[in-house]
Coordinates of N, CA and C in Angstrom, one line a residue:
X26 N 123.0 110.3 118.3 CA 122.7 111.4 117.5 C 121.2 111.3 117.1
X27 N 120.6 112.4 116.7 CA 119.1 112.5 116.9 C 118.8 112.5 115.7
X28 N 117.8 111.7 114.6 CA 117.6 111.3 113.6 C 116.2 112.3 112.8
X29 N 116.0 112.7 111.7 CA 115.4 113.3 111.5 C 114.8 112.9 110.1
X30 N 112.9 112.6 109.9 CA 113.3 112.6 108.5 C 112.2 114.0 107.5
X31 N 113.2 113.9 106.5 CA 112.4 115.2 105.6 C 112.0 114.7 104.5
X32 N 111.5 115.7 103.9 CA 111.2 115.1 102.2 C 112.7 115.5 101.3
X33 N 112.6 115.1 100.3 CA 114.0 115.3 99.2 C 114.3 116.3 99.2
X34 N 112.9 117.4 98.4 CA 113.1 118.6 98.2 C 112.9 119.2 99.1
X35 N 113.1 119.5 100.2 CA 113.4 120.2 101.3 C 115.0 120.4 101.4
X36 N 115.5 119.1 100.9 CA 116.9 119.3 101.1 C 118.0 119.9 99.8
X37 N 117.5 120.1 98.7 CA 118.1 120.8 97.6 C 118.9 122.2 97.8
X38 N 118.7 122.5 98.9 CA 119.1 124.0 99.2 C 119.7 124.0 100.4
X39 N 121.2 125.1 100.1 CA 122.1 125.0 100.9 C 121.9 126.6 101.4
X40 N 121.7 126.8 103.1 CA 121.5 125.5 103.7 C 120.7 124.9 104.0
X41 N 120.1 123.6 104.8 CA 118.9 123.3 104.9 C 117.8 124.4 106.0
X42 N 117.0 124.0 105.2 CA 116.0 124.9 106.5 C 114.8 123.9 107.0
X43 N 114.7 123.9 107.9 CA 113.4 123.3 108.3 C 112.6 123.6 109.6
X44 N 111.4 124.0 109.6 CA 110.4 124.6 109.9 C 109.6 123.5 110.9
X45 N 108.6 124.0 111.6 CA 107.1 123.0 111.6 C 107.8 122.2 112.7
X46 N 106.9 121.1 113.0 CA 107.4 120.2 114.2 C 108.4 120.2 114.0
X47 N 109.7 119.6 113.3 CA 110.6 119.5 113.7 C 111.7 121.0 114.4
X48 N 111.0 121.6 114.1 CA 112.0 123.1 114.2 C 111.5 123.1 116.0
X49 N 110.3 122.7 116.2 CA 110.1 122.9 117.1 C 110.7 121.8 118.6
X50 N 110.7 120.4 117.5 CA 111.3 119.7 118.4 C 112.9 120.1 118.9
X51 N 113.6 120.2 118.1 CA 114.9 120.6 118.1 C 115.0 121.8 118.5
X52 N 114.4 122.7 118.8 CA 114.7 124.1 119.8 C 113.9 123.6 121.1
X53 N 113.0 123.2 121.6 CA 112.2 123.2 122.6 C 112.7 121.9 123.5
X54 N 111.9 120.6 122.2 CA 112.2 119.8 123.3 C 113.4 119.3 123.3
X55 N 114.3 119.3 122.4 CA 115.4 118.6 122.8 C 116.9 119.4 123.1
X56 N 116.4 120.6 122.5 CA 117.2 122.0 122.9 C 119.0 121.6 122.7
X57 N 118.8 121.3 121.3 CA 120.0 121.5 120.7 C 120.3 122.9 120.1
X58 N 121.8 122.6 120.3 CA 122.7 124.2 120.4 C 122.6 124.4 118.8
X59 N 123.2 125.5 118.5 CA 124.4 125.5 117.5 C 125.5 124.7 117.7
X60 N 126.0 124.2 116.4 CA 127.2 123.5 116.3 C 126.8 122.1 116.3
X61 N 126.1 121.4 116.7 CA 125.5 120.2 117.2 C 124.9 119.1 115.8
X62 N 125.1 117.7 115.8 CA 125.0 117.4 114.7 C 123.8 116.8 114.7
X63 N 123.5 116.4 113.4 CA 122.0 115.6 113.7 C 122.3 114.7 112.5
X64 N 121.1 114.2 112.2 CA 121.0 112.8 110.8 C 120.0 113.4 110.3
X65 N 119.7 113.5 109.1 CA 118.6 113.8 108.2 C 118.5 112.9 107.5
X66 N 117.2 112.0 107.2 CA 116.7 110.9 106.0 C 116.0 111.3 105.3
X67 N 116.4 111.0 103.8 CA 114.9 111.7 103.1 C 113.9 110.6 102.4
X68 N 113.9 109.3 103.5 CA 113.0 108.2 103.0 C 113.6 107.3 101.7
X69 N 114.4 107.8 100.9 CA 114.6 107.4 99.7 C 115.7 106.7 99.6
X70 N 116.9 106.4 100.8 CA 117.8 105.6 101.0 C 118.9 106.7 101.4
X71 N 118.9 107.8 101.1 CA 120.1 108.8 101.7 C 120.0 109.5 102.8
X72 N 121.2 109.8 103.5 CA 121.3 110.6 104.9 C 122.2 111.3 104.9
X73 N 122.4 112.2 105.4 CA 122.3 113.8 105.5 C 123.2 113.7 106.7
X74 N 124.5 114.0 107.0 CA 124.6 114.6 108.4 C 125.1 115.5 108.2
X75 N 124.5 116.4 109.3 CA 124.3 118.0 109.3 C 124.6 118.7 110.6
X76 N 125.4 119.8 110.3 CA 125.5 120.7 111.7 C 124.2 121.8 111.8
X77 N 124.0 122.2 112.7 CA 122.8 123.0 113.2 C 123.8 124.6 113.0
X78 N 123.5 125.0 112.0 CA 124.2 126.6 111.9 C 123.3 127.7 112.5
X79 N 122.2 127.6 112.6 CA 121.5 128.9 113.4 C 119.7 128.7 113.3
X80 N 119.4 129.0 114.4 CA 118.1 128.8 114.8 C 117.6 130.4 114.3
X81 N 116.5 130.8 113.8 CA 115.7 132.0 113.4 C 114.3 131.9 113.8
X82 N 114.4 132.4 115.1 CA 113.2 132.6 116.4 C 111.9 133.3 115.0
X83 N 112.7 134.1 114.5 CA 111.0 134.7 113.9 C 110.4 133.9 112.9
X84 N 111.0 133.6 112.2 CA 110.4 132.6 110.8 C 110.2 131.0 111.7
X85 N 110.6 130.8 112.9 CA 110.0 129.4 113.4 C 111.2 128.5 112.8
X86 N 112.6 128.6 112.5 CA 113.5 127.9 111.2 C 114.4 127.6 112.3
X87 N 115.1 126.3 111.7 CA 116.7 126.3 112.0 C 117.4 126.1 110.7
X88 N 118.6 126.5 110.1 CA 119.6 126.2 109.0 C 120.4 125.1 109.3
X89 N 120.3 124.2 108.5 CA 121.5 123.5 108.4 C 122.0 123.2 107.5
X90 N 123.4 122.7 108.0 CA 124.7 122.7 107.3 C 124.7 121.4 106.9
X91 N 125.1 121.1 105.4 CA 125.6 119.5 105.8 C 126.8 119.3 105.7
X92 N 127.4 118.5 106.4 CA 129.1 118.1 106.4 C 128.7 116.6 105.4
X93 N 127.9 115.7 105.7 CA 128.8 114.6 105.2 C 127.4 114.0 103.9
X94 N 127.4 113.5 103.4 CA 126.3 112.5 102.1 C 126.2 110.9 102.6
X95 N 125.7 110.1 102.5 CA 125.9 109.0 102.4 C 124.4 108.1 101.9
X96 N 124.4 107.3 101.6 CA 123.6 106.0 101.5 C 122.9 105.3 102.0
X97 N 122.1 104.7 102.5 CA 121.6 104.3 104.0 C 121.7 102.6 103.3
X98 N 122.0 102.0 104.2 CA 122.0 100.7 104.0 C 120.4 100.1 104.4
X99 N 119.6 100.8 105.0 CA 118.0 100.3 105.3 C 118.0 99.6 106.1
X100 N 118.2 98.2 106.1 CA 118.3 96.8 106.7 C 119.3 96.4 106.8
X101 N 120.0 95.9 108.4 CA 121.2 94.6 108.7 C 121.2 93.6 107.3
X102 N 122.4 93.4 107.2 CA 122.8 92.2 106.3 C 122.5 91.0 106.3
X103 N 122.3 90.7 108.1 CA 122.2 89.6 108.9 C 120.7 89.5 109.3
X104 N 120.5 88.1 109.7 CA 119.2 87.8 110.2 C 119.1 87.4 111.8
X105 N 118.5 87.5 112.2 CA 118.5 87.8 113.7 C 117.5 86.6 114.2
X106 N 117.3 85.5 114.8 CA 116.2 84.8 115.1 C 116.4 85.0 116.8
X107 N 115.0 85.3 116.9 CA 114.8 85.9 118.3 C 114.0 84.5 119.0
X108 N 114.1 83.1 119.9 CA 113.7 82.6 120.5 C 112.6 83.1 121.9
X109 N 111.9 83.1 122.6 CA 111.3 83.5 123.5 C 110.1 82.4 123.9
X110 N 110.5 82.8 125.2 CA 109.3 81.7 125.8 C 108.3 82.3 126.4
X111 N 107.3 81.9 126.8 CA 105.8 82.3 127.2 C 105.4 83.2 128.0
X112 N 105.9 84.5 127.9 CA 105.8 85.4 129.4 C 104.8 85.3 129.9
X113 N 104.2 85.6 130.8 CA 103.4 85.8 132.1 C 102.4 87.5 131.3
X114 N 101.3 86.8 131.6 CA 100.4 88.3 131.4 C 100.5 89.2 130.2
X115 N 100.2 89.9 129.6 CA 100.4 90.6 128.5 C 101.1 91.3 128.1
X116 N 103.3 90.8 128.4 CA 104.2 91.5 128.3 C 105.0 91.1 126.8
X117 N 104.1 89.8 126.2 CA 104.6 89.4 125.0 C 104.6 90.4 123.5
X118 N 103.3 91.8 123.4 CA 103.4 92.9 122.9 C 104.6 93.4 123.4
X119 N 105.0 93.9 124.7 CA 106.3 94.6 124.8 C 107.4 94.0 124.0
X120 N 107.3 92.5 124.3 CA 108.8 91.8 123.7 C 108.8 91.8 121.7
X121 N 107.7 91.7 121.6 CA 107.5 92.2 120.0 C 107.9 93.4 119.7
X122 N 107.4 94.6 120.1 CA 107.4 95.8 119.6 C 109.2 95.9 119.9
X123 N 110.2 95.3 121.3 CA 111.3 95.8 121.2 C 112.6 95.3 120.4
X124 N 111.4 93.9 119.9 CA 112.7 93.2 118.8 C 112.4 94.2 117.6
X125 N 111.2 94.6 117.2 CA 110.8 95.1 115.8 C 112.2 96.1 116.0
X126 N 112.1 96.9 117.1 CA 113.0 98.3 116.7 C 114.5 97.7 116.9
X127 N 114.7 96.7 117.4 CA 115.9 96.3 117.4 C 116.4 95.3 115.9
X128 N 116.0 95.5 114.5 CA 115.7 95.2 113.3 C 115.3 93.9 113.3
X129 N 114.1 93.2 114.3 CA 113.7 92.0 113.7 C 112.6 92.5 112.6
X130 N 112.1 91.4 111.6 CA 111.5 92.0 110.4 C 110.2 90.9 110.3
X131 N 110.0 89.5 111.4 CA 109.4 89.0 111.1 C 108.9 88.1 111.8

């Protein structure tokens, strides 16, 4: 599911609208329908999941719906210790950057 984040007040109004890169990402590049769900974060620990109710070509907009509220937990509960040995040539950045997104924190 395709994650998205906004500010708070963008999201006080039913339904949601959002404009600007992301309006554009979501019609263009990733060319989600109607009906289609997405995740909205508004940085502050809450998430949003939302159906795509209607794209409006002229104002640059899509509406959304939200179905569900919830809380975001931010960080695993658990700690993760990632061992690694000495790779070869300068693939040790790659193995860093893919633990970071995989929640290592340190």
């Amino acid at each position: 599911m395709h994650q998205f984040f906004v500010k708070r007040s963008e999201i006080g109004n039913t339904p949601i609208v959002i404009t600007g890169k992301d309006y554009n990402h979501m019609r263009n590049v990733l060319r989600l329908k109607q009906g289609e769900r997405v995740l909205l974060r508004d940085g502050e620990g809450m998430e949003y999941l939302c159906r795509i109710a209607d794209y409006d070509e002229e104002a640059e907009s899509v509406m959304l719906e939200v179905l569900d509220l919830s809380g975001s937990a931010g960080e695993l509960p658990t700690r993760i210790t990632l061992f690694q040995g000495y790779p070869k040539g300068d693939k040790m950045e790659l193995i860093v950057q893919k633990a970071v997104e995989l929640g290592g924190y340190e």
